[in-house]
PDB file of C-alpha atoms in Angstrom:
ATOM      1  CA  UNK A  16     -40.357   7.551  26.683  1.00  0.00           C
ATOM      2  CA  UNK A  17     -41.268   4.231  25.044  1.00  0.00           C
ATOM      3  CA  UNK A  18     -41.295   3.998  21.278  1.00  0.00           C
ATOM      4  CA  UNK A  19     -42.923   1.202  19.335  1.00  0.00           C
ATOM      5  CA  UNK A  20     -43.106  -1.170  22.298  1.00  0.00           C
ATOM      6  CA  UNK A  21     -39.301  -1.404  22.468  1.00  0.00           C
ATOM      7  CA  UNK A  22     -36.873  -0.299  25.121  1.00  0.00           C
ATOM      8  CA  UNK A  23     -37.370   3.126  26.703  1.00  0.00           C
ATOM      9  CA  UNK A  24     -35.490   5.906  24.946  1.00  0.00           C
ATOM     10  CA  UNK A  25     -34.408   9.288  26.210  1.00  0.00           C
ATOM     11  CA  UNK A  26     -34.487  11.872  23.456  1.00  0.00           C
ATOM     12  CA  UNK A  27     -31.812  14.549  23.743  1.00  0.00           C
ATOM     13  CA  UNK A  28     -32.265  17.603  21.540  1.00  0.00           C
ATOM     14  CA  UNK A  29     -28.921  18.712  20.184  1.00  0.00           C
ATOM     15  CA  UNK A  30     -27.516  20.260  17.035  1.00  0.00           C
ATOM     16  CA  UNK A  31     -24.249  18.375  16.851  1.00  0.00           C
ATOM     17  CA  UNK A  32     -22.667  15.946  14.417  1.00  0.00           C
ATOM     18  CA  UNK A  33     -20.666  14.443  17.285  1.00  0.00           C
ATOM     19  CA  UNK A  34     -23.551  13.782  19.658  1.00  0.00           C
ATOM     20  CA  UNK A  35     -26.599  11.804  18.631  1.00  0.00           C
ATOM     21  CA  UNK A  36     -30.112  12.878  19.640  1.00  0.00           C
ATOM     22  CA  UNK A  37     -30.523   9.530  21.443  1.00  0.00           C
ATOM     23  CA  UNK A  38     -28.474   7.030  23.408  1.00  0.00           C
ATOM     24  CA  UNK A  39     -28.650   3.297  23.991  1.00  0.00           C
ATOM     25  CA  UNK A  40     -28.654   2.107  27.581  1.00  0.00           C
ATOM     26  CA  UNK A  41     -28.106  -1.482  28.571  1.00  0.00           C
ATOM     27  CA  UNK A  42     -30.638  -2.683  31.111  1.00  0.00           C
ATOM     28  CA  UNK A  43     -29.431  -6.262  31.544  1.00  0.00           C
ATOM     29  CA  UNK A  44     -27.176  -8.802  29.923  1.00  0.00           C
ATOM     30  CA  UNK A  45     -26.751 -12.559  30.131  1.00  0.00           C
ATOM     31  CA  UNK A  46     -23.751 -14.595  29.038  1.00  0.00           C
ATOM     32  CA  UNK A  47     -24.160 -18.340  28.745  1.00  0.00           C
ATOM     33  CA  UNK A  48     -21.284 -20.806  28.463  1.00  0.00           C
ATOM     34  CA  UNK A  49     -21.359 -24.243  26.906  1.00  0.00           C
ATOM     35  CA  UNK A  50     -20.483 -26.666  29.687  1.00  0.00           C
ATOM     36  CA  UNK A  51     -18.033 -28.596  27.501  1.00  0.00           C
ATOM     37  CA  UNK A  52     -16.298 -25.404  26.321  1.00  0.00           C
ATOM     38  CA  UNK A  53     -15.405 -24.190  29.815  1.00  0.00           C
ATOM     39  CA  UNK A  54     -13.504 -27.315  30.856  1.00  0.00           C
ATOM     40  CA  UNK A  55      -9.970 -26.269  31.808  1.00  0.00           C
ATOM     41  CA  UNK A  56     -10.837 -22.556  31.936  1.00  0.00           C
ATOM     42  CA  UNK A  57     -10.373 -20.557  35.145  1.00  0.00           C
ATOM     43  CA  UNK A  58     -13.130 -18.620  36.865  1.00  0.00           C
ATOM     44  CA  UNK A  59     -11.240 -15.343  36.318  1.00  0.00           C
ATOM     45  CA  UNK A  60     -10.955 -16.086  32.596  1.00  0.00           C
ATOM     46  CA  UNK A  61     -14.671 -16.792  32.365  1.00  0.00           C
ATOM     47  CA  UNK A  62     -15.604 -13.706  34.393  1.00  0.00           C
ATOM     48  CA  UNK A  63     -13.391 -11.425  32.304  1.00  0.00           C
ATOM     49  CA  UNK A  64     -14.696 -12.944  29.061  1.00  0.00           C
ATOM     50  CA  UNK A  65     -18.276 -12.469  30.251  1.00  0.00           C
ATOM     51  CA  UNK A  66     -17.543  -8.866  31.245  1.00  0.00           C
ATOM     52  CA  UNK A  67     -16.140  -8.016  27.816  1.00  0.00           C
ATOM     53  CA  UNK A  68     -19.053  -9.659  26.008  1.00  0.00           C
ATOM     54  CA  UNK A  69     -21.757  -8.280  28.279  1.00  0.00           C
ATOM     55  CA  UNK A  70     -20.424  -4.742  28.701  1.00  0.00           C
ATOM     56  CA  UNK A  71     -19.451  -4.118  25.079  1.00  0.00           C
ATOM     57  CA  UNK A  72     -21.247  -6.623  22.870  1.00  0.00           C
ATOM     58  CA  UNK A  73     -18.004  -7.155  20.953  1.00  0.00           C
ATOM     59  CA  UNK A  74     -17.986 -10.297  18.827  1.00  0.00           C
ATOM     60  CA  UNK A  75     -14.999 -12.549  19.653  1.00  0.00           C
ATOM     61  CA  UNK A  76     -14.408 -13.018  15.915  1.00  0.00           C
ATOM     62  CA  UNK A  77     -13.466  -9.318  15.758  1.00  0.00           C
ATOM     63  CA  UNK A  78     -10.672  -9.960  18.291  1.00  0.00           C
ATOM     64  CA  UNK A  79      -8.950 -12.656  16.246  1.00  0.00           C
ATOM     65  CA  UNK A  80      -5.181 -12.354  16.220  1.00  0.00           C
ATOM     66  CA  UNK A  81      -5.055  -9.951  19.165  1.00  0.00           C
ATOM     67  CA  UNK A  82      -3.998 -10.386  22.764  1.00  0.00           C
ATOM     68  CA  UNK A  83      -7.501 -10.373  24.240  1.00  0.00           C
ATOM     69  CA  UNK A  84      -9.569 -12.396  26.671  1.00  0.00           C
ATOM     70  CA  UNK A  85     -12.070 -12.588  23.801  1.00  0.00           C
ATOM     71  CA  UNK A  86      -9.810 -15.235  22.249  1.00  0.00           C
ATOM     72  CA  UNK A  87     -10.472 -17.509  25.255  1.00  0.00           C
ATOM     73  CA  UNK A  88     -12.211 -20.183  23.204  1.00  0.00           C
ATOM     74  CA  UNK A  89     -10.218 -19.800  19.971  1.00  0.00           C
ATOM     75  CA  UNK A  90      -6.537 -19.237  20.811  1.00  0.00           C
ATOM     76  CA  UNK A  91      -4.224 -22.154  21.554  1.00  0.00           C
ATOM     77  CA  UNK A  92      -2.940 -20.349  24.671  1.00  0.00           C
ATOM     78  CA  UNK A  93      -5.410 -17.605  25.666  1.00  0.00           C
ATOM     79  CA  UNK A  94      -4.605 -15.011  28.337  1.00  0.00           C
ATOM     80  CA  UNK A  95      -5.218 -15.900  31.985  1.00  0.00           C
ATOM     81  CA  UNK A  96      -7.267 -12.747  32.516  1.00  0.00           C
ATOM     82  CA  UNK A  97      -8.405  -9.553  30.825  1.00  0.00           C
ATOM     83  CA  UNK A  98      -5.413  -7.958  29.108  1.00  0.00           C
ATOM     84  CA  UNK A  99      -4.326  -4.322  29.313  1.00  0.00           C
ATOM     85  CA  UNK A 100      -5.760  -3.823  25.833  1.00  0.00           C
ATOM     86  CA  UNK A 101      -9.108  -5.271  26.948  1.00  0.00           C
ATOM     87  CA  UNK A 102      -9.182  -2.901  29.928  1.00  0.00           C
ATOM     88  CA  UNK A 103      -8.201   0.013  27.679  1.00  0.00           C
ATOM     89  CA  UNK A 104     -10.985  -0.916  25.261  1.00  0.00           C
ATOM     90  CA  UNK A 105     -13.486  -0.822  28.136  1.00  0.00           C
ATOM     91  CA  UNK A 106     -12.148   2.551  29.320  1.00  0.00           C
ATOM     92  CA  UNK A 107     -12.468   3.995  25.819  1.00  0.00           C
ATOM     93  CA  UNK A 108     -15.874   2.415  25.263  1.00  0.00           C
ATOM     94  CA  UNK A 109     -17.305   4.026  28.393  1.00  0.00           C
ATOM     95  CA  UNK A 110     -15.429   7.357  28.174  1.00  0.00           C
ATOM     96  CA  UNK A 111     -17.397  10.457  27.346  1.00  0.00           C
ATOM     97  CA  UNK A 112     -21.110  10.941  26.891  1.00  0.00           C
ATOM     98  CA  UNK A 113     -23.370   7.961  26.181  1.00  0.00           C
ATOM     99  CA  UNK A 114     -24.822   9.537  23.044  1.00  0.00           C
ATOM    100  CA  UNK A 115     -21.573  10.162  21.176  1.00  0.00           C
ATOM    101  CA  UNK A 116     -21.528   9.305  17.455  1.00  0.00           C
ATOM    102  CA  UNK A 117     -19.823   6.122  16.248  1.00  0.00           C
ATOM    103  CA  UNK A 118     -16.703   7.665  14.732  1.00  0.00           C
ATOM    104  CA  UNK A 119     -16.080   9.811  17.789  1.00  0.00           C
ATOM    105  CA  UNK A 120     -16.590   6.777  20.044  1.00  0.00           C
ATOM    106  CA  UNK A 121     -14.164   4.784  17.889  1.00  0.00           C
ATOM    107  CA  UNK A 122     -11.652   7.600  18.321  1.00  0.00           C
ATOM    108  CA  UNK A 123     -11.998   7.436  22.111  1.00  0.00           C
ATOM    109  CA  UNK A 124     -11.458   3.675  22.071  1.00  0.00           C
ATOM    110  CA  UNK A 125      -8.447   3.990  19.770  1.00  0.00           C
ATOM    111  CA  UNK A 126      -6.896   6.682  21.953  1.00  0.00           C
ATOM    112  CA  UNK A 127      -7.364   4.597  25.108  1.00  0.00           C
ATOM    113  CA  UNK A 128      -5.869   1.493  23.471  1.00  0.00           C
ATOM    114  CA  UNK A 129      -2.948   3.410  21.938  1.00  0.00           C
ATOM    115  CA  UNK A 130      -2.164   4.974  25.310  1.00  0.00           C
ATOM    116  CA  UNK A 131      -2.259   1.536  26.972  1.00  0.00           C
ATOM    117  CA  UNK A 132       0.068   0.128  24.302  1.00  0.00           C
ATOM    118  CA  UNK A 133       2.568   2.942  24.817  1.00  0.00           C
ATOM    119  CA  UNK A 134       2.550   2.412  28.597  1.00  0.00           C
ATOM    120  CA  UNK A 135       2.963  -1.344  28.089  1.00  0.00           C
ATOM    121  CA  UNK A 136       6.008  -0.817  25.829  1.00  0.00           C
ATOM    122  CA  UNK A 137       7.869   1.257  28.468  1.00  0.00           C
TER     123      UNK A 137
END
């Protein structure tokens, strides 16, 4: 169903505080790089950065101070590829139903990242 000329929306009727009566689906995404900014960066770094930006919409500023491919253009020595925490973030972001409420989604992401950190420490 189209509403207000915007993107199509699927309305899901539910009586739950954890699941929203709608969900947001991504149809397409484009990531553009400044030609000067990519000098010295590897193709895997750029692909992983693009994947994180396109698949999650996370702002790189939010990743400051963490071991993340999102620091590719800000850190003095950024990772060579997507880190375990980046992959865990993606797993948590896409876990569960697409119409889950924000706090529940944040909990899934946190659980996935905490689990990845524990495995990494072993």
